[in-house]
Tab-separated table of C-alpha atoms in Angstrom:
chain	number	residue	atom	x	y	z
B	5	MET	CA	-56.398	-20.405	-16.996
B	6	ILE	CA	-57.339	-16.738	-16.695
B	7	THR	CA	-55.686	-15.755	-19.705
B	8	SER	CA	-57.203	-18.705	-21.726
B	9	VAL	CA	-60.717	-17.983	-20.854
B	10	ALA	CA	-60.628	-14.069	-20.623
B	11	GLY	CA	-58.975	-14.344	-24.050
B	12	SER	CA	-61.369	-16.604	-25.658
B	13	ASN	CA	-63.121	-15.232	-28.854
B	14	ILE	CA	-66.873	-15.119	-29.065
B	15	THR	CA	-67.598	-17.139	-32.320
B	16	ASN	CA	-71.490	-16.407	-32.482
B	17	THR	CA	-74.143	-14.627	-30.088
B	18	ILE	CA	-77.501	-15.868	-29.721
B	19	THR	CA	-80.232	-13.756	-28.302
B	20	LEU	CA	-82.953	-15.370	-26.237
B	21	ASP	CA	-86.457	-14.423	-26.671
B	22	GLY	CA	-88.670	-16.512	-24.350
B	23	GLU	CA	-88.371	-17.097	-20.843
B	24	LEU	CA	-84.854	-17.472	-19.425
B	25	GLU	CA	-84.608	-20.635	-17.794
B	26	SER	CA	-86.604	-22.600	-20.597
B	27	GLU	CA	-84.437	-20.970	-23.081
B	28	LEU	CA	-81.194	-21.743	-21.218
B	29	ALA	CA	-82.471	-25.243	-21.207
B	30	LYS	CA	-82.098	-25.678	-24.589
B	31	PHE	CA	-78.310	-25.213	-24.700
B	32	GLY	CA	-78.006	-27.639	-21.786
B	33	ARG	CA	-77.729	-24.913	-19.042
B	34	SER	CA	-80.814	-25.553	-17.161
B	35	LYS	CA	-80.704	-24.736	-13.375
B	36	ASP	CA	-80.042	-27.974	-12.138
B	37	LYS	CA	-77.191	-28.396	-14.779
B	38	ARG	CA	-75.725	-25.017	-14.326
B	39	GLU	CA	-73.789	-25.738	-11.011
B	40	ASN	CA	-71.584	-28.514	-12.301
B	41	ARG	CA	-69.773	-26.625	-15.212
B	42	LYS	CA	-68.866	-23.039	-14.310
B	43	LEU	CA	-66.138	-20.606	-13.457
B	44	VAL	CA	-66.710	-17.972	-11.105
B	45	PHE	CA	-64.163	-14.828	-11.206
B	46	GLN	CA	-64.145	-12.363	-8.329
B	47	ILE	CA	-63.390	-9.007	-9.980
B	48	LYS	CA	-61.301	-6.221	-8.096
B	49	GLY	CA	-63.674	-3.480	-7.142
B	50	GLN	CA	-66.986	-5.629	-7.692
B	51	ALA	CA	-69.047	-6.674	-5.142
B	52	LYS	CA	-70.538	-9.706	-6.879
B	53	PRO	CA	-68.441	-12.302	-8.769
B	54	VAL	CA	-68.722	-12.971	-12.788
B	55	THR	CA	-69.743	-16.488	-13.333
B	56	LEU	CA	-69.284	-18.169	-16.628
B	57	PHE	CA	-71.805	-21.311	-17.108
B	58	PHE	CA	-70.750	-23.751	-19.940
B	59	GLY	CA	-73.234	-25.845	-21.784
B	60	ASP	CA	-73.505	-28.515	-24.619
B	61	GLU	CA	-71.339	-28.652	-27.573
B	62	ALA	CA	-72.800	-26.540	-30.671
B	63	ALA	CA	-73.562	-27.652	-33.926
B	64	ILE	CA	-70.706	-25.454	-35.036
B	65	GLN	CA	-67.781	-28.125	-34.570
B	66	GLY	CA	-65.438	-27.206	-32.037
B	67	ASN	CA	-67.530	-24.649	-30.189
B	68	ILE	CA	-69.528	-25.054	-26.924
B	69	TYR	CA	-72.494	-22.812	-25.397
B	70	ALA	CA	-71.539	-20.157	-22.822
B	71	TYR	CA	-73.852	-17.769	-20.542
B	72	VAL	CA	-72.455	-14.978	-18.240
B	73	ASP	CA	-73.729	-13.708	-15.214
B	74	ASP	CA	-71.779	-10.616	-14.816
B	75	GLY	CA	-73.295	-9.934	-11.467
B	76	LYS	CA	-74.814	-6.646	-12.467
B	77	SER	CA	-77.921	-7.451	-14.896
B	78	VAL	CA	-79.728	-10.418	-16.227
B	79	SER	CA	-78.245	-11.241	-19.643
B	80	LYS	CA	-80.375	-12.680	-22.344
B	81	GLN	CA	-77.336	-13.920	-24.539
B	82	VAL	CA	-75.759	-17.163	-24.969
B	83	TYR	CA	-72.472	-17.271	-26.684
B	84	LEU	CA	-70.699	-19.688	-28.765
B	85	VAL	CA	-66.930	-20.080	-27.716
B	86	PRO	CA	-63.917	-22.487	-28.578
B	87	ASP	CA	-64.631	-25.665	-26.683
B	88	PHE	CA	-61.016	-26.007	-25.256
B	89	VAL	CA	-62.150	-23.863	-22.476
B	90	LYS	CA	-64.107	-26.721	-21.084
B	91	ASN	CA	-60.721	-28.365	-20.164
B	92	HIS	CA	-60.318	-25.861	-17.395
B	93	PHE	CA	-63.452	-27.200	-15.351
B	94	THR	CA	-62.708	-30.960	-16.065
B	95	ARG	CA	-59.587	-30.942	-14.145
B	96	ASN	CA	-59.462	-32.565	-10.869
B	97	PRO	CA	-58.300	-30.666	-7.663
B	98	THR	CA	-54.874	-32.062	-7.909
B	99	TYR	CA	-54.247	-30.053	-11.109
B	100	TRP	CA	-54.697	-26.793	-9.167
B	101	ARG	CA	-52.548	-27.640	-6.193
B	102	VAL	CA	-48.764	-26.735	-5.643
B	103	LYS	CA	-47.313	-30.317	-6.702
B	104	LYS	CA	-43.644	-29.765	-4.887
B	105	LEU	CA	-43.951	-31.562	-1.641
B	106	PHE	CA	-41.104	-29.474	-0.180
B	107	HIS	CA	-40.881	-25.644	0.472
B	108	LEU	CA	-37.284	-25.282	0.719
B	109	SER	CA	-34.321	-24.864	-1.366
B	110	ALA	CA	-31.564	-27.683	-1.972
B	111	SER	CA	-29.042	-24.781	-0.352
B	112	GLN	CA	-31.137	-24.980	3.046
B	113	VAL	CA	-30.479	-28.561	3.621
B	114	GLU	CA	-28.070	-29.044	6.423
B	115	GLY	CA	-28.576	-32.732	7.273
B	116	LEU	CA	-29.883	-35.914	6.074
B	117	ARG	CA	-30.923	-39.277	7.804
B	118	LEU	CA	-31.931	-41.958	5.260
B	119	GLU	CA	-33.391	-45.187	6.545
B	120	ASN	CA	-34.222	-48.378	4.301
B	121	VAL	CA	-33.418	-52.079	4.010
B	122	ASN	CA	-29.859	-51.192	3.485
B	123	GLY	CA	-29.504	-49.447	6.921
B	124	VAL	CA	-28.959	-45.853	8.213
B	125	THR	CA	-27.040	-43.172	6.447
B	126	ASP	CA	-26.377	-40.116	8.512
B	127	LEU	CA	-24.942	-37.041	6.563
B	128	THR	CA	-24.289	-33.400	7.895
B	129	LYS	CA	-23.052	-30.409	6.082
B	130	LYS	CA	-20.401	-27.971	7.424
B	131	GLY	CA	-19.769	-25.090	5.234
B	132	SER	CA	-20.172	-26.193	1.964
B	133	ASP	CA	-19.195	-29.688	2.357
B	134	TRP	CA	-20.848	-33.058	3.485
B	135	PHE	CA	-19.576	-35.416	5.955
B	136	LEU	CA	-20.477	-38.925	7.182
B	137	PRO	CA	-20.228	-39.972	10.841
B	138	LYS	CA	-16.697	-39.579	12.665
B	139	GLY	CA	-15.810	-36.689	9.920
B	140	ALA	CA	-15.374	-38.959	6.953
B	141	PRO	CA	-15.855	-36.758	3.770
B	142	ALA	CA	-18.891	-37.435	1.989
B	143	ASP	CA	-19.217	-37.099	-1.883
B	144	ASN	CA	-20.646	-33.187	-2.182
B	145	GLU	CA	-21.580	-34.157	-5.968
B	146	SER	CA	-23.773	-37.119	-4.958
B	147	ILE	CA	-25.514	-35.355	-2.383
B	148	ASP	CA	-26.147	-32.358	-4.228
B	149	THR	CA	-27.760	-34.396	-6.952
B	150	PHE	CA	-29.962	-35.984	-4.240
B	151	THR	CA	-30.964	-32.729	-2.407
B	152	THR	CA	-31.922	-31.263	-5.738
B	153	GLY	CA	-34.020	-34.081	-6.845
B	154	LEU	CA	-35.689	-34.050	-3.484
B	155	VAL	CA	-36.599	-30.476	-3.297
B	156	PHE	CA	-38.158	-30.753	-6.725
B	157	MET	CA	-40.023	-33.914	-5.944
B	158	ASN	CA	-43.914	-33.543	-6.940
B	159	ALA	CA	-46.831	-35.470	-6.169
B	160	LEU	CA	-48.733	-37.101	-9.028
B	161	ASP	CA	-52.005	-36.859	-6.997
B	162	PHE	CA	-53.144	-36.101	-3.651
B	163	ALA	CA	-55.371	-39.014	-2.296
B	164	SER	CA	-56.086	-37.499	0.648
B	165	ASP	CA	-55.930	-34.350	3.107
B	166	ASP	CA	-56.225	-36.377	6.276
B	167	LYS	CA	-53.351	-38.916	6.693
B	168	ILE	CA	-54.525	-40.252	10.044
B	169	LYS	CA	-57.980	-41.108	8.966
B	170	ASP	CA	-57.286	-42.458	5.517
B	171	ARG	CA	-54.179	-44.712	6.073
B	172	ALA	CA	-56.342	-47.665	6.442
B	173	LYS	CA	-58.503	-46.619	3.286
B	174	TYR	CA	-55.452	-46.822	1.114
B	175	LYS	CA	-53.707	-50.139	2.628
B	176	ILE	CA	-50.863	-47.798	4.211
B	177	GLY	CA	-48.990	-49.876	6.833
B	178	SER	CA	-47.089	-48.824	10.032
B	179	LYS	CA	-43.634	-49.320	8.639
B	180	PRO	CA	-42.624	-47.126	5.750
B	181	LYS	CA	-40.449	-48.319	2.711
B	182	PHE	CA	-38.191	-45.454	2.931
B	183	LYS	CA	-37.678	-42.854	5.712
B	184	LEU	CA	-35.676	-39.580	5.348
B	185	THR	CA	-35.394	-37.001	8.036
B	186	ILE	CA	-34.191	-33.608	6.585
B	187	LYS	CA	-32.707	-30.909	8.703
B	188	ALA	CA	-32.942	-27.445	7.012
B	189	ALA	CA	-31.693	-23.626	7.900
B	190	ALA	CA	-34.119	-20.995	7.573
B	191	PRO	CA	-34.482	-19.236	4.657
B	192	LYS	CA	-31.480	-16.325	4.238
B	193	ASP	CA	-33.844	-13.530	3.410
B	194	SER	CA	-36.201	-14.395	6.472
B	195	LYS	CA	-35.845	-12.877	9.982
B	196	GLU	CA	-38.514	-14.888	11.626
B	197	ALA	CA	-38.174	-18.381	10.302
B	198	LYS	CA	-36.419	-21.069	12.300
B	199	PRO	CA	-34.522	-24.070	11.172
B	200	THR	CA	-36.775	-27.009	10.697
B	201	THR	CA	-36.860	-30.731	10.864
B	202	THR	CA	-38.998	-32.677	8.406
B	203	VAL	CA	-39.641	-36.262	8.054
B	204	LEU	CA	-40.608	-38.026	4.844
B	205	GLU	CA	-41.898	-41.419	4.919
B	206	ILE	CA	-42.846	-43.459	1.787
B	207	TYR	CA	-45.241	-46.342	1.742
B	208	ASP	CA	-46.540	-49.074	-0.407
B	209	GLY	CA	-50.206	-48.825	-0.707
B	210	MET	CA	-53.364	-49.548	-2.844
B	211	VAL	CA	-55.994	-47.695	-4.787
B	212	GLU	CA	-58.739	-49.764	-6.282
B	213	LYS	CA	-56.527	-52.861	-6.245
B	214	ALA	CA	-53.780	-51.254	-7.879
B	215	PRO	CA	-50.473	-50.755	-6.085
B	216	LYS	CA	-49.284	-47.261	-5.355
B	217	LEU	CA	-46.662	-45.627	-3.663
B	218	PHE	CA	-47.430	-42.854	-1.263
B	219	ALA	CA	-45.703	-39.986	0.503
B	220	VAL	CA	-46.499	-38.707	3.994
B	221	LEU	CA	-44.659	-35.630	5.526
B	222	SER	CA	-44.380	-35.201	9.226
B	223	ASP	CA	-45.390	-31.243	9.131
B	224	ARG	CA	-48.412	-31.433	6.463
B	225	ASN	CA	-51.766	-33.685	6.422
B	226	PHE	CA	-51.806	-34.823	2.948
B	227	ILE	CA	-51.277	-38.348	1.716
B	228	ALA	CA	-49.683	-37.854	-1.841
B	229	GLU	CA	-49.255	-40.305	-4.613
B	230	VAL	CA	-45.782	-40.196	-6.006
B	231	ASP	CA	-44.112	-41.691	-9.040
B	232	ARG	CA	-42.141	-44.728	-8.834
B	233	SER	CA	-39.589	-43.816	-11.253
B	234	GLY	CA	-38.074	-41.381	-9.395
B	235	ILE	CA	-37.875	-43.277	-6.002
B	236	ASP	CA	-34.814	-45.244	-6.570
B	237	LYS	CA	-32.830	-42.376	-4.737
B	238	PHE	CA	-34.367	-43.333	-1.387
B	239	ALA	CA	-32.736	-46.889	-1.672
B	240	LYS	CA	-28.954	-45.758	-1.478
B	241	ASN	CA	-26.875	-46.680	1.258
B	242	THR	CA	-23.841	-45.155	2.972
B	243	ALA	CA	-21.337	-46.116	0.454
B	244	ASP	CA	-23.313	-44.422	-2.431
B	245	PHE	CA	-22.447	-41.184	-0.551
B	246	ARG	CA	-18.812	-41.821	0.304
B	247	TYR	CA	-16.466	-39.525	-0.944
B	248	LYS	CA	-15.051	-41.141	-4.141
B	249	TYR	CA	-11.375	-39.871	-4.345
B	250	LEU	CA	-8.330	-40.632	-2.425
B	251	LEU	CA	-7.854	-37.594	-0.398
B	252	SER	CA	-10.145	-34.641	0.804
B	253	ALA	CA	-9.879	-31.060	-0.887
B	254	GLU	CA	-7.969	-29.996	2.299
B	255	GLN	CA	-5.672	-33.138	2.358
B	256	LYS	CA	-4.569	-32.568	-1.283
B	257	THR	CA	-3.148	-29.194	-0.669
B	258	ALA	CA	-1.213	-30.741	2.303
B	259	VAL	CA	0.787	-33.428	0.358
B	260	ARG	CA	4.801	-33.055	0.950
B	261	LYS	CA	6.058	-36.470	0.639
B	262	ILE	CA	5.180	-39.659	-1.602
B	263	ASN	CA	6.636	-43.138	-1.295
B	264	ALA	CA	6.355	-45.173	-4.182
B	265	THR	CA	6.978	-49.166	-4.331
B	266	PHE	CA	6.455	-50.955	-7.535
B	267	THR	CA	5.979	-54.639	-7.231
B	268	LYS	CA	7.023	-56.253	-10.438
B	269	SER	CA	10.569	-54.361	-10.410
B	270	LYS	CA	10.940	-54.503	-6.641
B	271	THR	CA	11.998	-50.950	-6.775
B	272	SER	CA	11.237	-48.003	-4.352
B	273	VAL	CA	11.551	-44.363	-4.291
B	274	GLU	CA	10.779	-41.226	-2.195
B	275	PHE	CA	9.980	-37.850	-3.310
B	276	LYS	CA	9.711	-34.595	-1.244
B	277	SER	CA	8.592	-31.143	-1.737
B	278	VAL	CA	8.449	-28.011	0.174
B	279	ASP	CA	5.599	-26.158	-1.607
B	280	GLY	CA	3.507	-29.468	-2.817
B	281	ILE	CA	4.626	-28.315	-6.775
B	282	THR	CA	8.375	-28.759	-7.216
B	283	TRP	CA	9.677	-32.155	-6.298
B	284	GLN	CA	13.079	-33.695	-5.295
B	285	LEU	CA	14.123	-37.525	-5.295
B	286	GLU	CA	15.078	-38.189	-1.680
B	287	LYS	CA	15.601	-41.849	-1.983
B	288	GLY	CA	16.053	-44.442	-4.864
B	289	ALA	CA	18.225	-44.049	-8.185
B	290	ILE	CA	16.533	-42.737	-11.162
B	291	ALA	CA	18.700	-41.383	-14.062
B	292	ASP	CA	17.540	-38.487	-15.799
B	293	PHE	CA	14.858	-37.608	-13.098
B	294	GLU	CA	12.046	-35.465	-14.043
B	295	PRO	CA	10.439	-33.734	-11.109
B	296	ALA	CA	7.585	-32.587	-13.441
B	297	LYS	CA	6.729	-36.175	-13.726
B	298	VAL	CA	6.145	-36.740	-9.873
B	299	GLN	CA	3.682	-33.723	-9.912
B	300	ALA	CA	1.921	-35.343	-12.819
B	301	ALA	CA	1.482	-38.696	-10.773
B	302	LEU	CA	0.369	-37.071	-7.934
B	303	THR	CA	-2.399	-35.208	-10.005
B	304	LYS	CA	-3.422	-38.806	-11.509
B	305	LEU	CA	-3.559	-40.125	-7.859
B	306	LEU	CA	-5.784	-37.484	-6.680
B	307	GLN	CA	-7.843	-37.612	-9.830
B	308	MET	CA	-8.418	-41.555	-9.327
B	309	LYS	CA	-12.028	-42.012	-8.637
B	310	VAL	CA	-13.400	-44.933	-6.739
B	311	THR	CA	-16.808	-46.461	-8.482
B	312	GLU	CA	-17.257	-49.108	-5.632
B	313	TYR	CA	-16.268	-49.705	-1.918
B	314	MET	CA	-16.397	-53.436	-1.928
B	315	GLY	CA	-16.260	-54.084	1.722
B	316	VAL	CA	-15.771	-57.462	2.625
B	317	LYS	CA	-15.596	-58.477	-1.297
B	318	PRO	CA	-12.095	-59.890	-2.085
B	319	ILE	CA	-10.116	-58.227	-4.833
B	320	PRO	CA	-10.501	-60.655	-8.133
B	321	SER	CA	-7.278	-63.019	-8.331
B	322	LYS	CA	-6.880	-61.977	-11.803
B	323	ALA	CA	-5.750	-58.447	-10.741
B	324	LYS	CA	-2.214	-58.364	-9.489
B	325	GLU	CA	-0.610	-56.106	-7.176
B	326	HIS	CA	0.975	-53.324	-9.199
B	327	SER	CA	2.143	-50.600	-6.804
B	328	ASN	CA	2.240	-49.604	-3.394
B	329	TRP	CA	1.691	-45.712	-2.842
B	330	GLN	CA	2.208	-43.407	0.598
B	331	LEU	CA	1.027	-40.194	0.673
B	332	LYS	CA	2.227	-37.986	3.647
B	333	ASP	CA	2.313	-34.217	4.949
B	334	LYS	CA	5.199	-32.044	5.609
B	335	ASP	CA	5.692	-33.903	9.290
B	336	GLY	CA	5.617	-37.208	7.727
B	337	LYS	CA	1.825	-38.219	8.830
B	338	LEU	CA	0.363	-40.639	6.450
B	339	LEU	CA	-2.779	-39.053	4.618
B	340	ARG	CA	-3.393	-41.909	2.342
B	341	SER	CA	-1.909	-45.300	1.915
B	342	LEU	CA	-3.106	-47.203	-1.421
B	343	VAL	CA	-1.921	-50.632	-2.905
B	344	LEU	CA	-2.932	-50.851	-6.719
B	345	PHE	CA	-3.944	-53.842	-8.580
B	346	SER	CA	-3.208	-53.596	-12.274
B	347	PRO	CA	-5.345	-55.262	-15.121
B	348	GLU	CA	-2.865	-58.001	-16.279
B	349	THR	CA	-5.633	-60.159	-17.801
B	350	ASN	CA	-8.649	-57.992	-17.472
B	351	ASP	CA	-9.220	-54.159	-17.870
B	352	GLU	CA	-10.221	-53.263	-14.271
B	353	TYR	CA	-8.525	-51.590	-11.526
B	354	TYR	CA	-8.659	-52.160	-7.970
B	355	GLY	CA	-7.294	-50.821	-4.934
B	356	ARG	CA	-6.639	-51.296	-1.003
B	357	ILE	CA	-6.890	-48.252	0.940
B	358	PRO	CA	-7.173	-49.889	3.428
B	359	GLU	CA	-10.562	-51.094	2.249
B	360	ASN	CA	-10.969	-52.898	-1.103
B	361	VAL	CA	-12.084	-50.639	-3.775
B	362	HIS	CA	-12.935	-50.716	-7.706
B	363	PHE	CA	-11.733	-47.787	-9.507
B	364	ASP	CA	-12.645	-46.048	-12.522
B	365	LYS	CA	-10.125	-47.222	-15.044
B	366	ASN	CA	-10.245	-43.981	-17.077
B	367	THR	CA	-9.036	-42.158	-13.987
B	368	VAL	CA	-6.136	-44.664	-13.404
B	369	MET	CA	-4.807	-45.024	-16.828
B	370	GLY	CA	-1.641	-42.732	-17.057
B	371	LEU	CA	-0.283	-43.466	-13.572
B	372	PRO	CA	3.629	-44.547	-13.679
B	373	LEU	CA	4.101	-48.501	-14.083
B	374	ASP	CA	7.554	-48.194	-12.649
B	375	ILE	CA	10.339	-45.797	-11.754
B	376	GLN	CA	11.093	-45.133	-15.612
B	377	GLY	CA	7.770	-43.260	-15.281
B	378	PHE	CA	9.725	-40.508	-13.685
B	379	LYS	CA	12.680	-40.062	-16.344
B	380	LYS	CA	12.935	-37.321	-18.700
């Protein structure tokens, strides 16, 4: 705004010959009108501000009249300036405010509690990883996307700066549609700031009989209108944040034993590795055994991605049991058990781990169909 106004070219200059007030009134700048269309600049080193008063549209298209009080002397001139400068005094107060609801970065967020009709989801960050209750790994990528969208969440408008007084005015009830508690660490470059806990509540409301969505923060006094199109993230449930792979990053490096049973051929094999890279056949018979095929199968297992945790939903009857896999550490401790159901009559893959899950088929295709998949 400052650059736009200061850089505006003067199209023409009109010298006022008569009495100042009556002359200014001719250009729409009478004393009673001047106060509602003006820009006031406080200049460094100058006691009185510079005030720009804008008048009517000029006869020359694309221009308006302007009068300048420089704080030093009374001017007897009116200027013609481009009419785009009037945009600056027609904007509402929200335009000039910081729209971001949160003054923190995604990396500061260390804990989240999301409450909605789907229940309560608790997430805690330890180091660079996120976890659900009882140490269950959460999906870092999903949470990073969530927190990034959160910290860049903007207000469309500020309905009020007194959330207590004006709740009834905007038909805001007592129970929020969504509630999010955010635990954030102090900024790394701050020595005095402390960790904070902020509660965001989102409510349905009304403005002039039109439905609106409002955000209220525990540490701020405003009521902010927010965009409905970006609010779906607050409707997520615990399953949306669950880790989408069979093993955590730490578990992936601990696999030293693999047991595989193939349902159709009724054959079983067991593989063992000292370093987790080079494999040998411990049990079962495979002519022309190729150790590299075991590593390839393990890589595929670790890349398999869950698209849905099905809970109590049954696996479709058309999906038939394909194989049973057990991944263990060097001491024989079970890291993950998987019963895989293959697409005999459809193109969807399901599993039991032991919960029923739906896999991204593109991440499953290529896994050995039977022990022949481990041959040279």
